[in-house]
Short mmCIF file of C-alpha atoms in Angstrom, two decimals:
data_model
loop_
_atom_site.label_atom_id
_atom_site.label_comp_id
_atom_site.label_asym_id
_atom_site.label_seq_id
_atom_site.Cartn_x
_atom_site.Cartn_y
_atom_site.Cartn_z
CA MET A 1 22.71 56.94 41.34
CA GLU A 2 23.80 58.25 44.56
CA THR A 3 23.00 61.84 46.25
CA GLY A 4 25.14 63.46 49.06
CA THR A 5 28.75 62.71 47.27
CA TRP A 6 31.45 65.42 48.11
CA LYS A 7 31.28 65.98 44.60
CA VAL A 8 28.54 67.16 44.03
CA LYS A 9 29.01 69.03 47.43
CA THR A 10 31.66 70.83 46.50
CA GLY A 11 30.50 70.84 42.91
CA LEU A 12 27.68 73.53 43.92
CA ALA A 13 30.08 75.74 45.27
CA GLN A 14 32.64 75.37 42.55
CA MET A 15 28.93 76.17 39.84
CA LEU A 16 29.06 79.34 42.38
CA LYS A 17 32.31 80.88 41.31
CA GLY A 18 32.80 83.90 40.24
CA GLY A 19 29.21 84.70 41.25
CA VAL A 20 27.70 87.14 43.72
CA ILE A 21 25.45 85.65 46.87
CA MET A 22 23.56 88.39 48.33
CA ASP A 23 21.52 88.48 51.41
CA VAL A 24 18.01 88.92 51.15
CA VAL A 25 15.03 88.96 54.24
CA ASN A 26 11.55 88.74 51.42
CA PRO A 27 10.96 87.59 48.02
CA GLU A 28 11.22 90.96 46.67
CA HIS A 29 14.72 91.11 47.53
CA ALA A 30 15.08 87.93 46.58
CA LYS A 31 13.95 88.43 43.09
CA ILE A 32 15.79 92.38 42.95
CA ALA A 33 19.22 89.60 43.89
CA GLU A 34 17.73 87.29 40.94
CA ASP A 35 17.13 89.92 38.40
CA ALA A 36 20.68 91.75 38.93
CA GLY A 37 22.71 88.58 38.44
CA ALA A 38 23.27 86.85 41.48
CA CYS A 39 24.09 83.42 41.50
CA ALA A 40 22.72 82.45 44.76
CA VAL A 41 20.50 84.39 47.77
CA MET A 42 21.09 83.82 51.29
CA ALA A 43 17.72 83.94 53.16
CA LEU A 44 17.67 85.92 56.57
CA GLU A 45 15.09 87.34 58.65
CA ARG A 46 17.13 90.56 59.58
CA VAL A 47 20.55 91.41 57.02
CA PRO A 48 23.44 91.34 59.86
CA ALA A 49 23.61 95.16 59.72
CA ASP A 50 20.37 95.02 61.31
CA ILE A 51 21.49 92.13 63.80
CA ARG A 52 23.90 93.77 65.17
CA LYS A 53 22.02 97.02 65.93
CA ASP A 54 19.19 95.04 67.42
CA GLY A 55 21.22 92.55 69.63
CA GLY A 56 19.80 89.98 71.30
CA VAL A 57 19.86 85.70 70.28
CA ALA A 58 19.81 85.98 66.79
CA ARG A 59 18.80 82.35 65.71
CA MET A 60 18.14 80.29 62.57
CA SER A 61 14.81 82.37 60.89
CA ASP A 62 11.79 81.39 60.84
CA PRO A 63 11.26 78.30 57.99
CA ALA A 64 7.90 79.85 55.97
CA ILE A 65 10.19 83.20 54.96
CA ILE A 66 12.89 81.35 53.85
CA GLU A 67 10.38 78.80 52.16
CA SER A 68 8.99 81.68 50.28
CA ILE A 69 12.50 83.20 49.58
CA MET A 70 13.06 79.72 47.88
CA LYS A 71 9.49 79.72 46.11
CA ALA A 72 10.25 83.31 44.02
CA VAL A 73 13.75 82.47 42.74
CA SER A 74 15.24 79.55 40.41
CA ILE A 75 19.03 80.23 41.82
CA PRO A 76 20.31 78.16 45.10
CA VAL A 77 18.79 79.60 48.06
CA MET A 78 21.17 79.05 51.42
CA ALA A 79 20.23 79.84 54.70
CA LYS A 80 22.28 80.24 57.89
CA CYS A 81 22.00 78.58 60.90
CA ARG A 82 23.96 78.88 64.79
CA ILE A 83 27.14 77.31 64.99
CA GLY A 84 27.17 74.22 66.95
CA HIS A 85 23.68 73.92 66.01
CA PHE A 86 22.78 70.63 64.11
CA VAL A 87 19.01 70.87 65.19
CA GLU A 88 18.74 74.00 63.50
CA ALA A 89 20.49 72.18 60.10
CA GLN A 90 18.91 69.32 60.16
CA ALA A 91 15.29 71.49 60.04
CA LEU A 92 17.17 73.50 56.95
CA GLU A 93 18.07 70.45 55.16
CA ALA A 94 14.56 68.76 55.93
CA LEU A 95 13.47 72.28 54.46
CA GLY A 96 15.40 71.57 51.28
CA ILE A 97 18.12 74.49 51.23
CA ASP A 98 20.62 74.33 48.69
CA TYR A 99 23.43 75.24 51.13
CA ILE A 100 24.01 75.79 55.06
CA ASP A 101 26.20 78.57 56.63
CA GLU A 102 26.37 77.39 60.10
CA SER A 103 27.42 81.64 60.59
CA GLU A 104 29.12 83.42 63.84
CA VAL A 105 26.97 85.53 62.33
CA LEU A 106 24.09 84.23 63.89
CA THR A 107 24.68 83.63 68.36
CA PRO A 108 26.48 80.82 68.18
CA ALA A 109 25.19 77.60 69.88
CA ASP A 110 27.98 75.66 71.34
CA GLU A 111 31.25 77.06 71.96
CA SER A 112 33.49 74.44 71.91
CA HIS A 113 32.40 72.74 69.34
CA HIS A 114 30.98 73.32 65.43
CA ILE A 115 28.55 71.07 63.96
CA TRP A 116 29.94 67.41 61.91
CA LYS A 117 28.74 68.35 58.69
CA GLN A 118 29.95 65.06 57.16
CA ASN A 119 26.91 63.15 58.44
CA PHE A 120 24.49 65.76 56.18
CA LYS A 121 23.20 65.61 52.20
CA VAL A 122 23.16 69.50 51.91
CA PRO A 123 26.56 71.06 52.00
CA PHE A 124 27.90 73.48 54.46
CA VAL A 125 29.44 76.49 53.80
CA CYS A 126 31.75 78.05 57.34
CA GLY A 127 33.15 81.24 57.88
CA CYS A 128 37.42 81.13 58.44
CA ARG A 129 39.79 83.98 59.82
CA ASP A 130 42.70 81.92 58.34
CA LEU A 131 43.79 78.76 56.87
CA ALA A 132 44.11 76.95 60.25
CA GLU A 133 40.56 78.03 60.86
CA ALA A 134 39.49 76.76 57.42
CA LEU A 135 40.92 73.18 57.60
CA ARG A 136 39.38 72.97 60.99
CA ARG A 137 35.93 73.75 59.33
CA ILE A 138 36.92 71.32 56.33
CA GLY A 139 37.91 68.07 58.39
CA GLU A 140 33.92 68.30 59.84
CA GLY A 141 32.90 68.23 56.25
CA ALA A 142 32.41 72.08 55.14
CA ALA A 143 31.85 71.72 51.13
CA MET A 144 32.52 75.80 50.61
CA ILE A 145 34.69 78.23 52.74
CA ARG A 146 34.25 82.36 52.96
CA THR A 147 36.20 84.54 54.47
CA LYS A 148 34.30 86.02 58.24
CA GLY A 149 35.10 89.64 57.54
CA GLU A 150 33.18 92.17 59.29
CA ALA A 151 29.63 91.43 58.78
CA GLY A 152 27.32 94.66 58.83
CA THR A 153 29.70 96.96 58.92
CA GLY A 154 30.22 97.63 55.21
CA ASN A 155 34.33 97.83 56.69
CA ILE A 156 36.45 95.15 54.11
CA VAL A 157 39.57 96.07 56.07
CA GLU A 158 38.75 92.42 58.14
CA ALA A 159 38.09 90.27 54.85
CA VAL A 160 41.16 91.81 53.41
CA ARG A 161 42.92 90.75 56.33
CA HIS A 162 41.53 87.17 56.38
CA MET A 163 41.68 86.39 52.78
CA ARG A 164 45.50 87.41 52.82
CA ALA A 165 45.60 85.21 55.84
CA VAL A 166 44.30 82.31 54.12
CA MET A 167 46.85 83.21 51.08
CA ASP A 168 49.87 83.49 52.72
CA GLY A 169 48.88 80.45 54.79
CA ILE A 170 48.90 78.26 51.28
CA ARG A 171 51.76 80.02 50.32
CA ARG A 172 53.60 79.39 53.77
CA LEU A 173 52.98 75.06 53.54
CA VAL A 174 53.83 74.87 49.89
CA ASN A 175 57.23 76.39 50.65
CA THR A 176 57.34 73.81 54.31
CA PRO A 177 59.52 71.23 53.73
CA GLN A 178 57.98 67.56 53.88
CA GLU A 179 59.44 66.59 57.29
CA GLU A 180 58.26 69.64 58.90
CA LEU A 181 54.55 69.47 58.09
CA MET A 182 53.30 67.62 60.98
CA THR A 183 54.60 69.88 63.81
CA VAL A 184 52.96 72.75 60.98
CA ALA A 185 50.08 70.94 61.60
CA LYS A 186 50.75 70.52 65.71
CA GLU A 187 51.18 74.19 65.67
CA MET A 188 48.61 75.34 63.63
CA GLY A 189 45.14 72.99 65.00
CA ALA A 190 44.82 72.09 62.06
CA PRO A 191 44.26 68.39 60.42
CA PHE A 192 47.23 66.55 59.30
CA GLU A 193 46.03 65.29 56.06
CA GLN A 194 44.36 68.79 54.87
CA VAL A 195 48.01 70.35 55.75
CA SER A 196 49.72 67.67 53.44
CA GLU A 197 47.15 68.17 51.03
CA ILE A 198 47.78 71.58 50.46
CA HIS A 199 51.46 71.48 50.52
CA LYS A 200 50.87 69.21 47.57
CA THR A 201 48.62 71.42 45.36
CA GLY A 202 48.99 75.00 46.48
CA GLN A 203 45.08 75.25 46.48
CA LEU A 204 42.07 74.94 48.91
CA PRO A 205 40.22 71.80 48.48
CA VAL A 206 36.96 73.91 48.00
CA VAL A 207 35.37 76.87 46.98
CA ASN A 208 36.77 79.89 49.07
CA PHE A 209 34.57 83.24 49.16
CA ALA A 210 35.01 86.46 50.80
CA ALA A 211 32.75 87.84 52.88
CA GLY A 212 31.91 89.90 55.68
CA GLY A 213 31.97 93.72 54.85
CA VAL A 214 31.87 94.24 50.82
CA ALA A 215 29.59 97.81 50.19
CA THR A 216 31.23 98.49 46.83
CA PRO A 217 31.64 96.93 43.47
CA ALA A 218 35.27 98.27 43.51
CA ASP A 219 35.11 96.02 47.43
CA ALA A 220 34.27 93.18 45.53
CA ALA A 221 36.75 93.31 42.43
CA LEU A 222 38.93 93.31 45.46
CA MET A 223 38.33 90.89 47.33
CA MET A 224 38.56 88.32 43.84
CA GLN A 225 42.23 90.00 43.14
CA LEU A 226 42.94 88.86 46.45
CA GLY A 227 42.53 85.21 45.19
CA ALA A 228 38.60 84.77 46.18
CA ASP A 229 36.65 82.99 44.32
CA GLY A 230 32.95 84.67 44.73
CA VAL A 231 31.71 87.41 46.81
CA PHE A 232 29.03 86.87 49.53
CA VAL A 233 27.18 90.60 50.34
CA GLY A 234 25.52 91.01 53.42
CA SER A 235 23.83 94.01 54.38
CA GLY A 236 25.85 95.80 51.62
CA ILE A 237 23.04 95.72 48.81
CA PHE A 238 20.00 96.06 51.18
CA LYS A 239 21.60 98.87 52.74
CA SER A 240 22.14 100.90 50.34
CA LYS A 241 20.65 103.88 48.43
CA ASN A 242 19.30 102.04 45.49
CA PRO A 243 19.43 97.86 46.06
CA ALA A 244 19.04 97.44 42.19
CA LEU A 245 21.92 99.77 40.83
CA MET A 246 24.24 97.92 43.61
CA ALA A 247 23.12 94.86 43.34
CA LYS A 248 24.45 94.69 39.27
CA ALA A 249 26.51 97.63 39.76
CA ILE A 250 28.46 94.17 42.12
CA VAL A 251 27.86 91.31 40.15
CA ARG A 252 29.58 92.98 36.65
CA ALA A 253 32.69 94.17 38.52
CA THR A 254 32.70 90.85 40.36
CA THR A 255 32.73 89.44 36.54
CA HIS A 256 35.41 92.29 35.55
CA TYR A 257 37.29 92.10 38.03
CA GLN A 258 40.18 93.16 36.44
CA ASP A 259 39.02 95.28 34.33
CA ALA A 260 39.32 99.14 35.46
CA LYS A 261 37.44 100.35 33.02
CA VAL A 262 34.59 97.76 34.15
CA ILE A 263 34.62 99.27 37.41
CA VAL A 264 34.50 102.79 37.11
CA GLU A 265 31.48 102.58 34.43
CA VAL A 266 29.55 100.39 36.80
CA SER A 267 30.66 102.60 40.14
CA LYS A 268 29.30 105.84 38.58
CA ASN A 269 25.98 107.05 40.08
CA LEU A 270 25.03 103.97 42.37
CA GLY A 271 24.32 106.39 45.53
CA GLU A 272 24.81 105.95 48.62
CA ALA A 273 26.50 102.96 49.58
CA MET A 274 26.02 101.57 53.18
CA ARG A 275 26.94 103.58 55.80
CA GLY A 276 30.09 101.44 57.12
CA LEU A 277 31.63 101.40 60.51
CA ASP A 278 35.04 101.56 61.85
CA ILE A 279 35.81 98.12 63.00
CA LYS A 280 38.09 100.35 66.46
CA GLN A 281 34.71 101.21 67.61
CA ILE A 282 33.13 97.93 67.46
CA PRO A 283 33.34 96.81 71.71
CA GLU A 284 35.59 93.67 71.63
CA ASP A 285 32.38 91.41 72.60
CA GLU A 286 30.71 92.78 69.73
CA LEU A 287 33.07 91.61 67.24
CA LEU A 288 31.38 88.39 65.50
CA ALA A 289 33.86 87.10 63.94
CA THR A 290 35.82 86.20 67.16
CA ARG A 291 32.94 83.62 67.68
CA GLY A 292 34.06 80.29 67.24
CA TRP A 293 37.28 79.02 66.83
CA MET B 1 43.83 74.82 18.66
CA ARG B 2 42.21 77.41 20.48
CA ILE B 3 39.39 77.01 22.95
CA GLY B 4 37.65 80.51 24.66
CA VAL B 5 36.00 79.30 27.70
CA ILE B 6 32.92 81.81 28.41
CA ALA B 7 34.03 83.26 32.44
CA ALA B 8 31.09 85.13 33.29
CA GLN B 9 30.32 83.49 35.72
CA GLY B 10 30.45 79.74 37.17
CA ALA B 11 32.83 76.83 36.51
CA PHE B 12 34.90 77.67 33.63
CA VAL B 13 38.46 77.15 35.46
CA GLU B 14 37.96 73.58 35.61
CA HIS B 15 37.11 73.88 31.85
CA ILE B 16 40.28 75.36 31.44
CA ASN B 17 42.35 73.03 33.42
CA LEU B 18 40.75 70.21 31.45
CA LEU B 19 41.86 71.65 27.82
CA ARG B 20 45.25 72.04 29.04
CA ARG B 21 46.08 68.69 30.79
CA LEU B 22 45.69 67.42 26.95
CA GLU B 23 47.34 70.33 25.48
CA VAL B 24 45.57 72.31 23.81
CA GLU B 25 46.04 76.33 24.47
CA ALA B 26 42.78 77.43 26.70
CA PHE B 27 41.56 80.92 28.44
CA PRO B 28 38.80 82.40 29.71
CA VAL B 29 36.49 85.10 27.57
CA ARG B 30 34.58 88.03 29.41
CA LEU B 31 34.75 90.72 26.32
CA PRO B 32 33.66 89.67 22.42
CA ARG B 33 36.65 91.31 21.54
CA GLU B 34 38.35 87.32 22.82
CA LEU B 35 36.49 86.02 21.10
CA GLU B 36 38.52 86.52 17.98
CA LYS B 37 40.77 83.70 16.18
CA ILE B 38 39.27 80.82 18.87
CA ASP B 39 38.63 77.45 16.41
CA GLY B 40 35.94 75.85 19.82
CA LEU B 41 33.79 77.68 22.60
CA ILE B 42 32.69 76.32 25.88
CA ILE B 43 29.88 77.65 28.13
CA PRO B 44 30.60 76.07 31.44
CA GLY B 45 28.67 75.51 34.68
CA GLY B 46 27.10 78.03 36.75
CA GLU B 47 23.75 80.19 37.31
CA SER B 48 21.99 80.51 33.46
CA THR B 49 19.95 83.32 35.21
CA SER B 50 23.46 85.03 35.73
CA ILE B 51 25.24 83.96 32.06
CA SER B 52 22.62 85.08 30.15
CA GLN B 53 23.03 88.43 31.92
CA LEU B 54 26.49 88.92 31.19
CA MET B 55 26.66 87.36 27.81
CA ALA B 56 23.61 89.56 26.66
CA GLU B 57 25.20 93.02 28.17
CA TYR B 58 28.82 92.42 27.13
CA CYS B 59 27.21 91.74 24.02
CA LEU B 60 29.16 87.83 24.06
CA SER B 61 25.88 86.41 22.90
CA GLU B 62 25.19 88.73 19.72
CA ARG B 63 29.07 88.00 18.57
CA VAL B 64 28.99 83.95 19.55
CA ARG B 65 25.73 83.53 17.46
CA ALA B 66 27.43 85.37 14.72
CA LEU B 67 30.60 82.97 14.93
CA ALA B 68 28.20 80.06 15.26
CA ARG B 69 26.53 80.60 11.97
CA GLU B 70 29.78 80.84 10.37
CA GLY B 71 30.21 77.35 11.66
CA LEU B 72 32.11 77.91 15.21
CA PRO B 73 31.70 74.69 17.59
CA VAL B 74 30.47 75.26 21.06
CA PHE B 75 30.21 73.08 23.52
CA GLY B 76 27.54 73.24 26.77
CA THR B 77 27.44 71.88 29.93
CA CYS B 78 24.69 72.75 32.81
CA ALA B 79 24.09 75.60 32.63
CA GLY B 80 26.03 76.05 29.20
CA MET B 81 23.64 73.49 27.91
CA ILE B 82 20.49 76.27 28.87
CA MET B 83 21.81 78.37 27.09
CA LEU B 84 22.58 76.51 23.82
CA ALA B 85 19.14 75.94 23.30
CA ASN B 86 16.25 77.52 21.38
CA ASP B 87 13.69 76.11 23.75
CA ILE B 88 13.44 76.59 27.54
CA SER B 89 10.10 75.20 29.63
CA ASP B 90 10.16 77.49 32.23
CA GLY B 91 12.93 79.96 30.50
CA GLU B 92 11.18 83.08 30.88
CA LYS B 93 14.22 84.45 33.55
CA VAL B 94 17.33 83.23 30.84
CA GLU B 95 17.57 84.40 27.40
CA PRO B 96 19.42 81.33 25.40
CA LEU B 97 22.02 81.64 22.26
CA GLY B 98 19.07 79.09 20.67
CA LEU B 99 21.69 77.08 18.73
CA MET B 100 20.62 74.08 18.93
CA ASN B 101 17.03 72.51 18.50
CA ILE B 102 15.87 70.79 21.70
CA LYS B 103 13.45 71.69 24.50
CA VAL B 104 15.55 71.38 28.25
CA ARG B 105 13.58 71.75 32.03
CA ARG B 106 16.13 73.52 33.93
CA ASN B 107 16.40 72.11 37.45
CA ALA B 108 14.95 68.78 36.65
CA PHE B 109 15.76 67.23 39.22
CA GLY B 110 14.93 69.10 42.37
CA ARG B 111 17.30 71.00 44.59
CA GLN B 112 21.03 70.56 45.84
CA VAL B 113 19.97 67.60 48.03
CA ASP B 114 18.48 65.32 44.89
CA SER B 115 21.93 66.58 43.43
CA PHE B 116 23.63 62.91 42.41
CA GLU B 117 26.50 60.85 40.39
CA SER B 118 25.92 58.56 38.03
CA ASP B 119 27.39 56.11 35.84
CA LEU B 120 26.44 56.53 32.30
CA THR B 121 26.37 54.80 28.95
CA ILE B 122 27.23 56.99 25.86
CA PRO B 123 28.81 54.55 22.68
CA ALA B 124 30.11 57.82 20.99
CA LEU B 125 32.44 57.29 23.97
CA GLY B 126 33.35 53.88 24.13
CA GLU B 127 32.00 50.71 25.94
CA LYS B 128 33.59 52.05 30.05
CA PRO B 129 30.33 54.05 31.84
CA PHE B 130 31.25 57.95 31.88
CA PRO B 131 31.02 59.22 35.49
CA GLY B 132 28.06 61.72 35.29
CA VAL B 133 27.54 63.92 38.02
CA PHE B 134 24.66 66.32 38.12
CA ILE B 135 24.11 69.23 40.02
CA ARG B 136 20.79 70.91 39.98
CA ALA B 137 20.71 69.56 36.76
CA PRO B 138 18.61 70.28 33.43
CA LEU B 139 17.46 68.14 31.51
CA ILE B 140 16.79 67.17 27.78
CA GLU B 141 13.03 66.99 27.11
CA GLN B 142 13.18 66.62 23.47
CA VAL B 143 16.36 66.38 20.42
CA LYS B 144 14.07 67.75 17.73
CA SER B 145 16.83 67.48 15.50
CA GLY B 146 20.30 65.94 15.72
CA GLU B 147 21.41 63.18 17.94
CA VAL B 148 20.81 61.29 21.91
CA LEU B 149 24.54 60.71 23.08
CA ALA B 150 23.19 59.59 26.73
CA ARG B 151 20.42 58.82 28.37
CA LEU B 152 19.94 57.92 32.45
CA GLY B 153 18.69 54.61 33.38
CA ASP B 154 15.11 55.29 33.24
CA GLY B 155 15.56 57.34 28.96
CA THR B 156 16.01 60.47 30.45
CA ILE B 157 18.13 62.85 27.67
CA VAL B 158 21.15 63.74 29.34
CA ALA B 159 23.52 64.63 26.14
CA ALA B 160 23.09 65.28 22.39
CA ARG B 161 24.82 66.62 19.45
CA GLN B 162 23.93 68.50 16.58
CA GLY B 163 25.89 69.38 14.05
CA GLN B 164 29.22 71.34 15.43
CA PHE B 165 27.21 71.69 19.11
CA LEU B 166 27.69 69.56 22.27
CA ALA B 167 25.83 69.58 24.72
CA SER B 168 25.38 67.84 28.51
CA SER B 169 23.56 68.41 31.74
CA PHE B 170 26.75 66.55 33.81
CA HIS B 171 29.53 68.36 34.62
CA PRO B 172 33.01 66.30 32.40
CA GLU B 173 35.12 69.41 33.67
CA LEU B 174 34.55 68.12 37.06
CA THR B 175 35.81 64.26 36.68
CA ASP B 176 39.20 63.21 35.70
CA ASP B 177 37.62 61.44 32.92
CA PRO B 178 38.57 63.82 29.87
CA ARG B 179 37.13 61.95 26.67
CA PHE B 180 33.57 64.14 26.42
CA HIS B 181 36.15 67.19 25.50
CA ARG B 182 37.80 64.48 23.55
CA PHE B 183 35.29 63.92 21.84
CA PHE B 184 34.46 67.85 21.52
CA LEU B 185 37.86 68.63 20.28
CA ASP B 186 37.31 65.85 17.23
CA ILE B 187 34.55 67.88 16.19
CA VAL B 188 36.47 71.34 16.44
CA GLU B 189 39.30 69.31 14.26
CA GLY B 190 36.68 67.92 11.98
CA CYS B 191 35.44 72.17 11.28
CA ASP B 192 39.08 73.19 10.47
#
């Protein structure tokens, strides 16, 4: 009997596919998410929109809050640690969390190095802006990938940019002749083995979710049609007028992402979605997606 | 032979890919009309709370129960096994189909850090051990009718069959070993 294998790490992400992972800050939110059909929750002290507003250093959440959320629901519970902060990750693993998000939403602890994730039994999900970044994280041991998008904005434009960049990267590698792969890997700054594998299979070796800006059922379905395996919703649910209704609607839109009739039905009378931010209005040093490399 | 795979949420693509490798026509099922003219149905792994809700709301549960009464073979893995059971020991959050007379327990081995791989002896599949992949897996506390197909070393029941219904705690669709799916396809063929 072997625990912490690559198969069970990537396998849990496979079980989350076609589902919605919701940010929650307390047990009540977690129950609303579970009742709406979320396939997992992300336990946090503050949703990204509030982290963005409050400024300062954002760290791993209080373990007591995370624990209370773990007790409240039977679905998997994820939690975030800072980029490069392997001790926060060790703490989350000891807590028995189901997945760790090494996240740019928190203030990075290391500007040069991400966590070496291979040594952990608990699986990691990491953000990316393009294929090369995704492959670097997978090389370090990430068992699941998500787009970074621009968290806490309620603006889908960055998630779309990142998802298209990942998909475009895959298509390019498939069409690159074998003898050029080493040079391409060098130029991309991605591990050759990963580059070579994608050239052969035409797909990422791990599950890839969309994140960072999803605020409506149509946003979720858009990301699914662009090739996401599932969707993270951060501030989009609990910053909307009617979280329970919005949560249910986004779950249904993610399952029936190709069915415009279902999208229409679930989008009716949801009340106000979260207030969005224009990315161009955000000062460059406040952008979260540029954290990590 | 046409096999539908419930695509409410979870690892349905893995089942479809494995079936297609066996040259079986397989496709995702999200709405009741997609259940017409199928010879067998698979309910995949995923989150049972999510799958159960989406199946009930879009009237899949009702239709699957009716088709099962008429003899449709159904195979459930992990969350799919929970959906097949008629008794769940901590099941207030899941509304199962109740097709199999078994009692199951969700997340029975602990959290993700306790997820594991273990080779299984499954006499129905031959002598070669079967690669068992258990992810936040449920177990079968009791098989009230039908037969036990597989146990862990400590005796825990992890797969069962009752007539045209088949259930496993583990994920044959995450392995390259097609024997469990072939076993199901044999059941489907026997039902023609």
